[in-house]
Coordinates of C-alpha atoms in Angstrom, one line a residue:
M1 CA -82.3 64.2 126.2
R2 CA -84.3 67.4 126.7
A3 CA -84.6 66.8 130.5
A4 CA -80.8 66.5 130.8
R5 CA -80.4 69.7 128.8
L6 CA -82.9 71.6 131.0
I7 CA -81.0 70.5 134.1
K8 CA -77.7 71.6 132.6
M9 CA -79.2 75.0 131.7
V10 CA -80.3 75.5 135.3
L11 CA -76.9 74.6 136.6
L12 CA -75.2 76.9 134.1
L13 CA -77.4 79.8 135.2
Q14 CA -76.9 78.9 138.8
A15 CA -73.1 79.1 138.4
R16 CA -73.1 82.5 136.7
P17 CA -74.9 85.8 137.3
A18 CA -76.3 85.8 133.7
M19 CA -75.8 84.3 130.3
T20 CA -76.8 85.4 126.9
A21 CA -78.8 83.2 124.5
T22 CA -75.7 82.8 122.4
E23 CA -73.6 81.6 125.3
L24 CA -76.2 79.2 126.4
A25 CA -76.6 77.9 122.9
R26 CA -72.9 77.3 122.6
E27 CA -72.7 75.5 125.9
L28 CA -75.8 73.3 125.3
E29 CA -75.0 72.8 121.6
V30 CA -78.4 73.9 120.4
S31 CA -79.9 76.8 118.6
E32 CA -80.8 80.1 120.3
R33 CA -84.4 79.4 119.4
T34 CA -84.2 76.2 121.4
V35 CA -82.7 78.1 124.3
T36 CA -85.7 80.4 124.3
R37 CA -88.1 77.5 124.3
D38 CA -86.2 75.7 127.1
A39 CA -86.2 78.9 129.2
Q40 CA -90.0 79.2 128.8
A41 CA -90.4 75.5 129.7
L42 CA -88.4 76.0 132.9
A43 CA -90.4 79.1 133.9
E44 CA -93.6 77.1 133.4
A45 CA -92.2 74.4 135.6
G46 CA -91.6 76.9 138.4
V47 CA -87.9 77.6 137.9
P48 CA -87.5 81.4 138.2
V49 CA -85.7 82.0 134.9
Y50 CA -85.8 85.7 134.0
A51 CA -85.0 87.1 130.5
D52 CA -83.5 90.6 130.2
R53 CA -84.2 92.2 126.9
G54 CA -81.9 94.4 124.9
R55 CA -78.4 94.1 123.5
A56 CA -76.8 93.5 126.9
G57 CA -79.6 91.2 128.0
G58 CA -79.6 87.5 128.8
Y59 CA -81.0 84.9 131.1
R60 CA -80.6 84.7 134.9
L61 CA -82.1 83.0 137.9
V62 CA -83.9 85.3 140.4
G63 CA -84.5 85.0 144.1
G64 CA -81.3 83.1 144.8
Y65 CA -82.7 80.0 143.4
R66 CA -80.6 76.8 143.9
T67 CA -81.1 73.3 142.7
R68 CA -80.3 70.3 144.8
L69 CA -78.3 67.1 144.1
T70 CA -81.3 64.8 144.7
G71 CA -81.9 64.8 140.9
L72 CA -78.7 63.0 140.2
A73 CA -78.9 59.7 138.3
R74 CA -76.8 56.8 139.5
S75 CA -74.4 57.1 136.5
E76 CA -74.0 60.8 137.2
A77 CA -73.3 60.3 140.9
E78 CA -70.7 57.6 140.1
V79 CA -68.9 59.7 137.5
L80 CA -68.8 62.6 139.9
F81 CA -66.4 60.7 142.1
L82 CA -64.1 60.0 139.2
S83 CA -63.5 63.6 138.4
G84 CA -60.4 64.0 140.6
V85 CA -57.0 62.5 140.4
P86 CA -56.1 61.4 144.0
G87 CA -52.4 61.6 143.5
A88 CA -52.5 64.9 141.8
L89 CA -54.7 66.4 144.5
R90 CA -52.4 65.1 147.2
E91 CA -49.3 66.6 145.5
M92 CA -51.0 70.0 145.3
G93 CA -51.9 69.9 148.9
L94 CA -55.7 69.7 148.2
E95 CA -56.4 66.1 149.5
D96 CA -58.2 67.4 152.7
A97 CA -60.3 69.8 150.7
A98 CA -61.2 67.1 148.1
S99 CA -62.1 64.6 150.9
A100 CA -64.4 67.2 152.6
A101 CA -66.1 67.9 149.3
R102 CA -66.7 64.2 148.6
L103 CA -68.2 63.8 152.1
K104 CA -70.5 66.8 151.6
V105 CA -71.7 65.4 148.2
S106 CA -72.2 62.0 149.7
A107 CA -74.3 63.4 152.4
A108 CA -76.5 65.2 149.9
L109 CA -77.2 62.1 147.8
L110 CA -80.4 60.1 147.9
P111 CA -80.2 56.9 150.1
S112 CA -80.4 54.8 146.9
L113 CA -77.1 56.4 145.7
K114 CA -75.1 56.2 148.9
D115 CA -72.9 53.4 147.5
A116 CA -71.9 55.5 144.4
P117 CA -68.5 56.6 145.7
S118 CA -67.4 53.0 146.5
T119 CA -68.8 51.5 143.3
A120 CA -66.9 54.1 141.2
A121 CA -63.6 53.8 143.1
Q122 CA -63.6 50.0 142.9
R123 CA -64.0 50.1 139.1
F124 CA -61.8 52.9 137.8
H125 CA -58.5 54.3 138.9
L126 CA -56.3 56.8 137.1
D127 CA -52.5 56.5 137.4
A128 CA -51.0 59.5 135.6
P129 CA -47.2 58.8 135.4
G130 CA -45.8 56.7 132.6
W131 CA -44.3 53.3 133.1
W132 CA -40.7 53.0 134.3
Q133 CA -40.7 56.6 135.5
E134 CA -40.1 57.6 139.1
P135 CA -42.8 60.3 139.8
K136 CA -41.2 63.3 141.4
T137 CA -43.4 65.9 143.0
P138 CA -41.9 69.4 142.6
E139 CA -41.4 70.9 146.1
L140 CA -42.9 74.2 145.1
L141 CA -46.1 72.7 143.6
P142 CA -48.3 73.4 146.7
A143 CA -47.2 77.1 146.7
V144 CA -47.9 77.4 143.0
A145 CA -51.3 75.6 143.3
E146 CA -52.3 78.0 146.1
A147 CA -51.5 81.0 143.9
V148 CA -53.5 79.5 141.0
W149 CA -56.5 79.1 143.3
D150 CA -56.2 82.7 144.6
D151 CA -55.4 84.3 141.3
R152 CA -52.4 85.8 143.0
C153 CA -49.4 87.1 141.1
V154 CA -46.1 85.4 141.8
R155 CA -42.4 86.0 141.3
V156 CA -40.5 82.8 140.4
G157 CA -37.0 81.7 139.8
Y158 CA -36.8 79.5 136.7
R159 CA -34.0 77.4 135.3
R160 CA -34.1 77.6 131.5
P161 CA -31.7 76.2 128.9
A162 CA -29.5 78.7 127.0
R163 CA -30.3 79.4 123.4
R164 CA -28.9 77.3 120.7
E165 CA -26.0 79.6 120.0
A166 CA -24.9 79.3 123.6
K167 CA -24.8 75.5 123.7
R168 CA -21.5 73.7 124.3
A169 CA -20.3 70.3 122.9
T170 CA -19.3 67.4 125.1
E171 CA -16.3 65.1 124.4
H172 CA -18.7 62.9 122.5
G173 CA -19.8 65.7 120.2
V174 CA -23.4 65.8 121.6
E175 CA -24.8 69.2 122.3
H176 CA -26.3 70.0 125.7
G177 CA -28.0 73.2 126.9
V178 CA -26.2 75.3 129.5
E179 CA -28.9 76.2 132.0
R180 CA -29.2 79.7 133.4
E181 CA -31.6 81.0 136.1
V182 CA -33.9 83.9 135.4
E183 CA -36.7 85.6 137.4
R184 CA -40.2 86.1 136.1
D185 CA -43.3 87.9 137.4
L186 CA -46.3 85.7 136.4
E187 CA -50.0 85.5 136.5
P188 CA -50.6 81.8 137.1
Y189 CA -53.6 80.7 135.2
G190 CA -53.6 76.9 135.5
L191 CA -51.7 73.7 136.2
V192 CA -51.4 70.7 133.9
L193 CA -50.2 67.2 134.8
K194 CA -48.8 65.5 131.7
A195 CA -47.2 62.0 131.9
G196 CA -46.2 62.6 135.5
V197 CA -44.7 66.1 134.8
W198 CA -46.3 69.2 136.2
Y199 CA -46.6 72.4 134.0
L200 CA -47.8 75.9 134.8
C201 CA -49.7 77.8 132.2
A202 CA -49.1 81.5 133.0
R203 CA -49.0 85.0 131.5
A204 CA -46.2 87.5 132.0
A205 CA -47.4 90.0 134.6
E206 CA -46.5 93.1 132.5
E207 CA -49.4 94.5 130.4
G208 CA -49.9 92.6 127.2
G209 CA -47.8 89.7 128.3
D210 CA -48.0 86.4 126.4
F211 CA -49.3 83.1 127.8
R212 CA -46.5 80.5 128.2
V213 CA -45.9 77.1 129.6
Y214 CA -43.3 76.5 132.4
R215 CA -42.1 73.1 133.8
L216 CA -42.5 73.2 137.6
D217 CA -39.4 71.0 138.2
R218 CA -37.4 74.0 136.8
F219 CA -38.7 76.4 139.4
T220 CA -36.1 77.4 142.1
A221 CA -38.3 79.8 144.0
V222 CA -41.9 81.0 144.3
A223 CA -43.0 84.1 146.1
A224 CA -46.7 85.1 146.0
G225 CA -47.4 88.8 146.4
E226 CA -50.5 90.5 147.8
A227 CA -51.7 91.6 144.3
R228 CA -54.3 89.6 142.5
F229 CA -54.7 89.5 138.8
V230 CA -58.0 89.7 136.8
R231 CA -58.4 86.6 134.7
D232 CA -58.9 86.8 131.0
E233 CA -62.4 85.4 130.5
G234 CA -61.5 84.2 127.1
F235 CA -58.7 81.9 128.4
D236 CA -59.6 78.2 128.1
L237 CA -57.0 76.0 129.8
P238 CA -57.8 72.7 128.0
R239 CA -57.8 74.3 124.6
F240 CA -54.7 76.3 125.4
W241 CA -52.8 73.2 126.5
E242 CA -53.9 71.2 123.5
A243 CA -52.7 73.9 121.1
R244 CA -49.4 74.4 122.8
A245 CA -48.8 70.6 123.1
E246 CA -49.4 70.2 119.4
E247 CA -47.2 73.2 118.6
F248 CA -44.4 71.8 120.8
A249 CA -44.6 68.4 119.2
R250 CA -44.2 70.0 115.8
T251 CA -41.5 72.5 116.5
V252 CA -39.2 70.0 118.3
L253 CA -39.1 67.9 115.1
R254 CA -36.5 70.0 113.2
D255 CA -34.9 67.3 111.0
T256 CA -36.0 64.5 108.7
V257 CA -34.6 61.1 107.8
V258 CA -35.6 58.7 104.9
V259 CA -36.0 55.1 105.9
R260 CA -37.2 51.8 104.5
V261 CA -39.2 49.7 107.0
S262 CA -40.6 46.2 106.9
P263 CA -44.3 45.7 107.9
A264 CA -43.0 44.6 111.4
G265 CA -40.9 47.7 111.6
A266 CA -43.8 50.0 110.6
A267 CA -45.9 48.4 113.4
L268 CA -43.1 49.1 116.0
L269 CA -42.1 52.5 114.8
P270 CA -44.7 54.5 116.8
Y271 CA -43.4 52.9 120.0
T272 CA -39.7 53.5 119.4
T273 CA -40.2 57.2 118.3
G274 CA -43.0 57.9 120.9
D275 CA -45.1 59.9 118.4
R276 CA -47.9 57.9 116.8
G277 CA -49.3 61.0 115.0
V278 CA -46.1 61.7 113.1
V279 CA -45.6 58.1 112.2
R280 CA -49.2 57.8 111.0
E281 CA -48.8 60.8 108.8
A282 CA -45.5 59.4 107.4
L283 CA -47.2 56.1 106.6
E284 CA -50.1 57.8 104.9
R285 CA -47.7 59.8 102.7
A286 CA -45.7 56.7 101.7
G287 CA -46.1 55.1 98.3
E288 CA -46.6 51.5 97.5
P289 CA -44.4 48.9 99.2
D290 CA -41.4 47.5 97.2
E291 CA -40.9 43.9 96.1
E292 CA -39.8 43.0 99.7
G293 CA -42.9 44.6 101.2
R294 CA -41.0 47.5 102.6
L295 CA -42.2 51.1 102.7
T296 CA -40.0 54.2 102.1
L297 CA -40.9 56.9 104.7
I298 CA -39.8 60.5 105.1
L299 CA -39.8 60.7 108.9
P300 CA -39.6 63.9 110.9
V301 CA -37.2 63.6 113.9
E302 CA -35.8 65.9 116.6
S303 CA -32.2 65.4 115.5
Q304 CA -29.9 62.8 113.9
E305 CA -28.6 61.9 117.3
V306 CA -32.1 61.2 118.6
A307 CA -33.0 59.4 115.4
Y308 CA -30.0 57.1 115.8
S309 CA -31.0 56.1 119.4
Q310 CA -34.6 55.6 118.5
L311 CA -34.3 53.8 115.2
M312 CA -31.4 51.5 116.2
A313 CA -34.0 49.6 118.3
L314 CA -35.7 48.3 115.2
G315 CA -32.5 46.5 114.0
P316 CA -32.9 44.8 110.6
E317 CA -36.6 45.9 110.3
L318 CA -35.4 49.4 109.3
E319 CA -32.8 50.7 106.8
V320 CA -31.7 54.3 106.9
L321 CA -31.4 55.8 103.3
E322 CA -30.7 59.4 104.1
P323 CA -29.0 61.5 105.3
A324 CA -25.7 59.9 104.3
E325 CA -24.0 60.6 107.7
L326 CA -26.7 58.8 109.6
R327 CA -26.6 55.8 107.2
T328 CA -22.8 55.7 107.6
R329 CA -23.2 55.6 111.4
F330 CA -25.8 52.7 111.1
T331 CA -23.4 50.9 108.8
A332 CA -20.6 51.2 111.3
S333 CA -22.8 50.0 114.1
A334 CA -24.0 47.0 112.0
R335 CA -20.4 46.0 111.4
A336 CA -19.5 46.3 115.0
L337 CA -22.4 44.1 116.0
R338 CA -21.5 41.5 113.4
Q339 CA -17.9 41.4 114.7
L340 CA -19.2 41.2 118.3
Y341 CA -21.5 38.2 117.7
E342 CA -19.0 36.4 115.4

């Protein structure tokens, strides 16, 4: 345990000019006192760790010290070759660079670990897109990826739905957004591949701009300028995406329905709605089942239209209680089905 922590500490200091005891403690998940003892142990072992005193002090490696990959364990070497998503790298135009990097790492491994790339690749494979979805690579993805790597400001054309008040109704009474194209000057911080869809996390180029998420398949143009932006060191892409994804999932559920579900219906409900977390919370809030074993749930939904299309799939395993308009629609559908099958 301690040996792995010491190696990680060296690699952290190798990757950055200097780190404070607080930063190292957070990264290593130990106390600052443990960081001090580990730094002393490394120095005694011949690793040139130097401690700067004072408020702005910290730890750093001196003399251009670099560690080698010969200390990798077999499990670490194998996991290293699982860190990339081949399809995603290919779509971003980074397949050649990734291949070269893998070759260099392979060449640096000990002879006993030369088979690590093949053993990992033959045991694990990540296929990002969901089932029954035709993955489509946005044409502008390589250009955006290049700008992300170079920290280069971009001007993009972006198709966005009109606001709710600008929506129009179709002949079926279903509202659809009227898209309009806008231009944005962005600082592209990071790309995210979610269920086969690419998103860009970026900040508006003007001073004090907010971080936002953009779907790449809505981009109509990308023009990278000569100017580079200075990254906000406090920006954490995984945490930002996790927070925005949760926020989106909550804000899109603007309505509620009250339903009675059978045990079989409760088991199928997460798959028909596509949101296991919301269904789990609704089940936890439900009271005791009635004499038929059915639970009454208050279920958040995107809209009554979406609820109708999702909940109809459960057939007799689910009964809509409220709102009255949705119950009436289910009643009419049930009568039509009975007439059809009779």
